[in-house]
N, CA, C and O of each residue as an XYZ file, in Angstrom:
328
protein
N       4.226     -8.525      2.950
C       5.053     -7.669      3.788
C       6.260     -7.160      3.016
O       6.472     -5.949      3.078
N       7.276     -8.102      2.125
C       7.854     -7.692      1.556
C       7.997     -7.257      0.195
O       9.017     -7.089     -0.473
N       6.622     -7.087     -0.130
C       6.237     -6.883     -1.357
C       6.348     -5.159     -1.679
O       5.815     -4.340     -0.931
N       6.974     -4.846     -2.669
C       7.165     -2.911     -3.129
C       5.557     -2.897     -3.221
O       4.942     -2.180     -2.432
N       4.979     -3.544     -4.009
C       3.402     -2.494     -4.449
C       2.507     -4.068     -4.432
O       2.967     -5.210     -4.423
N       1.354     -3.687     -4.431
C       0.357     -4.179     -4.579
C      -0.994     -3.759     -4.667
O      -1.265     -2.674     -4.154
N      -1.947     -4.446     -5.251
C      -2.899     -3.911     -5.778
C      -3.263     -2.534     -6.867
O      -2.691     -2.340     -7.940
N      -4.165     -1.822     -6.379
C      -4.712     -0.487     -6.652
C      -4.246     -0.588     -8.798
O      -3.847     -1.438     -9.594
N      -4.730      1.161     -8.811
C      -4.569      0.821    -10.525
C      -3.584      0.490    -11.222
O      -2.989      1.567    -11.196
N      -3.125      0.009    -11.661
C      -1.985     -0.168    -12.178
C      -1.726     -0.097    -13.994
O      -2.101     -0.968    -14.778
N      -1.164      0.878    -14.274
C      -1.206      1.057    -15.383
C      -0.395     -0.653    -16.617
O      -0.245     -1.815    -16.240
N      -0.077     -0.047    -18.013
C       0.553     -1.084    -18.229
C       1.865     -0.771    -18.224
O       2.222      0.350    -17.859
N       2.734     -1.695    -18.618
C       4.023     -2.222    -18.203
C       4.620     -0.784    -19.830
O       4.188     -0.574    -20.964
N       5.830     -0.145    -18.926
C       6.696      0.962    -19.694
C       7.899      0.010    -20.801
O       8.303      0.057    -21.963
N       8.047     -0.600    -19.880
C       9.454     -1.697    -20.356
C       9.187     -3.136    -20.923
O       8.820     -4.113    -20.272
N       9.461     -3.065    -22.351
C       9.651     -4.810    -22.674
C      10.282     -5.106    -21.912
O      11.394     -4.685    -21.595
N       9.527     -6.055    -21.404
C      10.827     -6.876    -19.808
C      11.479     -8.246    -20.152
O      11.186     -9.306    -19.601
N      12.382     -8.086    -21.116
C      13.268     -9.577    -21.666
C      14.223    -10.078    -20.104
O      14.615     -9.449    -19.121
N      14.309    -11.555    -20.551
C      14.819    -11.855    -19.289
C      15.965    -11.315    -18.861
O      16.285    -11.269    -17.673
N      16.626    -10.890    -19.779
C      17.886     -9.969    -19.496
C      17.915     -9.075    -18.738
O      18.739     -8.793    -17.868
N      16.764     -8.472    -19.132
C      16.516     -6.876    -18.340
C      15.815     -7.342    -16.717
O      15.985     -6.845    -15.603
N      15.203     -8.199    -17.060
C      14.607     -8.975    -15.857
C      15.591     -9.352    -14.878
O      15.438     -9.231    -13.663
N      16.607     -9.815    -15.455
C      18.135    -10.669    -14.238
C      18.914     -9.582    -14.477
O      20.087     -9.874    -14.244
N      18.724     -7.941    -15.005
C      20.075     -7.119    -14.334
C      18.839     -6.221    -13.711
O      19.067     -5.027    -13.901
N      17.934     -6.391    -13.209
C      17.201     -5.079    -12.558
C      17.170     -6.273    -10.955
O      17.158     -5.864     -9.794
N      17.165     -7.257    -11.246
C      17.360     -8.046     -9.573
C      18.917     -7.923     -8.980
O      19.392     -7.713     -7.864
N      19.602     -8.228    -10.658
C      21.027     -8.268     -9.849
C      21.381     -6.664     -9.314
O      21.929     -6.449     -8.233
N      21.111     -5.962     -9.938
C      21.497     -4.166     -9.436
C      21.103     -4.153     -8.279
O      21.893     -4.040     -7.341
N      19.677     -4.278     -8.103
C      18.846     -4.924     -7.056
C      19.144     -5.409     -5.412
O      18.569     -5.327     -4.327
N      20.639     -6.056     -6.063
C      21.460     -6.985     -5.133
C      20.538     -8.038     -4.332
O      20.545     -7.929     -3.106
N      20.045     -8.667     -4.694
C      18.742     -9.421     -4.532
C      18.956    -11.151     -4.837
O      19.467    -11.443     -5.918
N      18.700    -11.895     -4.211
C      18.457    -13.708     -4.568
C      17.343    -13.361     -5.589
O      16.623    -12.366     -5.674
N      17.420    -14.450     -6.314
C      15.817    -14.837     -6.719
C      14.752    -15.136     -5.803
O      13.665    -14.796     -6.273
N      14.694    -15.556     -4.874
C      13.757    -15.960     -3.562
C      13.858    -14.557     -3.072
O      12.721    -14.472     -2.608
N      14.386    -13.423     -2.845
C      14.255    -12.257     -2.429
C      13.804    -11.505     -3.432
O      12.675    -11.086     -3.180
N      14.139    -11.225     -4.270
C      13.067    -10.842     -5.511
C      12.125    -11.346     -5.809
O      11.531    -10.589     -6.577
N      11.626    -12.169     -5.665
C      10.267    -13.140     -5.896
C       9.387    -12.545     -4.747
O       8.232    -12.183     -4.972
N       9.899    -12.464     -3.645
C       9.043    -11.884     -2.339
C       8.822    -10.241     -3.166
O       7.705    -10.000     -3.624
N       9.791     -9.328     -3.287
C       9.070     -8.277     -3.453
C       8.381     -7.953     -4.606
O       7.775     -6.882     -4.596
N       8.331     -8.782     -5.800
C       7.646     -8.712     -7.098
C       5.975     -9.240     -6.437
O       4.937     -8.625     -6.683
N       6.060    -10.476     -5.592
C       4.966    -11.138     -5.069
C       4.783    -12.267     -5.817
O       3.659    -12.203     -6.316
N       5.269    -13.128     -6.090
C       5.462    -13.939     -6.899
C       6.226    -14.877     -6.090
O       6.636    -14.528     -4.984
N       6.507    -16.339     -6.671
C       7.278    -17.588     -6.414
C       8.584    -17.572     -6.450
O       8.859    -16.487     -6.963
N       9.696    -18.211     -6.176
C      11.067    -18.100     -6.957
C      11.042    -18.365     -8.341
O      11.253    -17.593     -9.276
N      10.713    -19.734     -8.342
C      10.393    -20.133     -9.807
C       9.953    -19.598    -11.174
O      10.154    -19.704    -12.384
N       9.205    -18.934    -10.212
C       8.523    -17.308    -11.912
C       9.357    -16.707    -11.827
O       9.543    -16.273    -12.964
N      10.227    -16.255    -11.067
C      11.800    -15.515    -11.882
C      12.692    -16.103    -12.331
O      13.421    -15.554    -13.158
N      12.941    -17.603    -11.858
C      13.597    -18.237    -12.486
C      13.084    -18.712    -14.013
O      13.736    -19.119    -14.974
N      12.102    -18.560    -13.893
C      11.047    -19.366    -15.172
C      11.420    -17.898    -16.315
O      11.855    -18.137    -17.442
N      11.196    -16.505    -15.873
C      11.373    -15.214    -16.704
C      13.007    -15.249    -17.599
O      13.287    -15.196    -18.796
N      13.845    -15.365    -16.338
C      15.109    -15.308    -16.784
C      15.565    -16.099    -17.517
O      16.565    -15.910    -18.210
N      14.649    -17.487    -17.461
C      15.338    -18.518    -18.487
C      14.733    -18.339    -19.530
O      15.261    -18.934    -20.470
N      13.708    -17.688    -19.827
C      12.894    -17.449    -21.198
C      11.767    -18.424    -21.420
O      11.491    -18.864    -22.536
N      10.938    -18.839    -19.989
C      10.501    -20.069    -20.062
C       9.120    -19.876    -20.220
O       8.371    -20.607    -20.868
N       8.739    -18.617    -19.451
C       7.721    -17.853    -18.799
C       7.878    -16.267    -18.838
O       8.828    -15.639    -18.371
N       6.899    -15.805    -19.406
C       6.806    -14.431    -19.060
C       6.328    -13.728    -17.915
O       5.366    -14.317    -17.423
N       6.737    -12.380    -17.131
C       5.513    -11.820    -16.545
C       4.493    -11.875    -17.265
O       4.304    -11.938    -18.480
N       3.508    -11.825    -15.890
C       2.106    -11.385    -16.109
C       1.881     -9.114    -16.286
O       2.624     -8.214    -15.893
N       0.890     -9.085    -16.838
C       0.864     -7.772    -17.288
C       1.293     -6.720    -15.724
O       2.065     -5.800    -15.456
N       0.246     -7.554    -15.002
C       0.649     -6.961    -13.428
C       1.995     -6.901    -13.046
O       2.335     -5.786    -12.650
N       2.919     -7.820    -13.046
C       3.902     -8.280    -12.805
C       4.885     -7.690    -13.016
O       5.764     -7.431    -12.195
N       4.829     -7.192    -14.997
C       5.671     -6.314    -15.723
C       5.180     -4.935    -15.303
O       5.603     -4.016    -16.004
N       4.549     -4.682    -14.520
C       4.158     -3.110    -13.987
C       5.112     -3.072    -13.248
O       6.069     -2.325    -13.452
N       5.024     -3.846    -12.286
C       5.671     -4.326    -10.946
C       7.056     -3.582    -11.181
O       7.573     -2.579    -10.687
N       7.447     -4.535    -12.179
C       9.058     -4.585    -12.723
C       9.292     -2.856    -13.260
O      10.138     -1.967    -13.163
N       8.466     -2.998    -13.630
C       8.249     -1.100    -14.025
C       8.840     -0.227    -13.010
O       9.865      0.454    -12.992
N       7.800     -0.466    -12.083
C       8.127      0.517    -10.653
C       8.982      0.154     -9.630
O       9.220      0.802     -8.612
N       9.418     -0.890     -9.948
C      10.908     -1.284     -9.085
C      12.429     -0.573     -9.728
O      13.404     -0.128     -9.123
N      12.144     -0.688    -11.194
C      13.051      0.433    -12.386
C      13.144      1.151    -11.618
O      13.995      1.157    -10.728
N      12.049      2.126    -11.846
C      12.006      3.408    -11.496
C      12.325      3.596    -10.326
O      13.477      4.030    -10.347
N      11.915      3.508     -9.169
C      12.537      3.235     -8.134
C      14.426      3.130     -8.293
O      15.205      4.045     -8.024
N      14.629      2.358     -8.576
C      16.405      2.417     -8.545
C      16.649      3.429     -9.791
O      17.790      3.208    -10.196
N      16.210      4.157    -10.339
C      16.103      5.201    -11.145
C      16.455      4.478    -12.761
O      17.081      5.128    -13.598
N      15.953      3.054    -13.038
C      17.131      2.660    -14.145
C      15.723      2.955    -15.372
O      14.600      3.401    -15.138
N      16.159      2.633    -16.317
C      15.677      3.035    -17.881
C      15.517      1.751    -18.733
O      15.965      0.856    -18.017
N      15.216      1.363    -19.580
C      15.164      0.551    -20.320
C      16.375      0.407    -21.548
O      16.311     -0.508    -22.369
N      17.284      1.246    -21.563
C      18.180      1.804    -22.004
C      19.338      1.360    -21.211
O      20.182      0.585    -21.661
N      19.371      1.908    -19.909
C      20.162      1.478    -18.707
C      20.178      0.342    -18.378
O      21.035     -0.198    -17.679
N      18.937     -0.287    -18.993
C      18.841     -2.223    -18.078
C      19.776     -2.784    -19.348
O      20.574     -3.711    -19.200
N      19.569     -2.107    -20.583
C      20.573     -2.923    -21.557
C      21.884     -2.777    -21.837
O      22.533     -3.295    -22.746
N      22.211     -2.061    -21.023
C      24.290     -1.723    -20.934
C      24.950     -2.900    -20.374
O      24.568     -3.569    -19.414
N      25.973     -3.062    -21.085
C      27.121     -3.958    -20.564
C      27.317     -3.084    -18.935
O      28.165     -3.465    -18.128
């Protein structure tokens, strides 16, 4: 229900998704980890697991993260600004 996308084709992932870029596209986001975890579709823990560098997305996952970017219009460029 609270998931942005699911299923259908999904291309691959636009953005190396380092955990950095991973914990400022939730925080912009304005988002918990347990609220981001719901709309990625995923656990809390796999974002917590991303951000700590513990665990990567899955290829799906980093799509995900793709089209949630885009969506808030940000760049890969933009996720890496102070």
């Amino acid at each position: 229900v609270g998931r942005f996308f699911t299923g259908g084709n999904m291309k691959t992932a636009t953005i190396n998704w380092t955990p950095e870029r991973i914990k400022k596209l939730r925080l912009v986001t304005r988002t918990t980890q347990t609220a981001f975890a719901e709309r990625v579709g995923v656990g809390r823990s796999a974002i917590s697991a991303w951000e700590a560098d513990t665990k990567s997305p899955s290829l799906t996952n980093q799509a995900i993260l793709d089209k949630l970017a885009s969506w808030e219009g940000l760049t890969a460029r933009i996720l890496d600004e102070d």
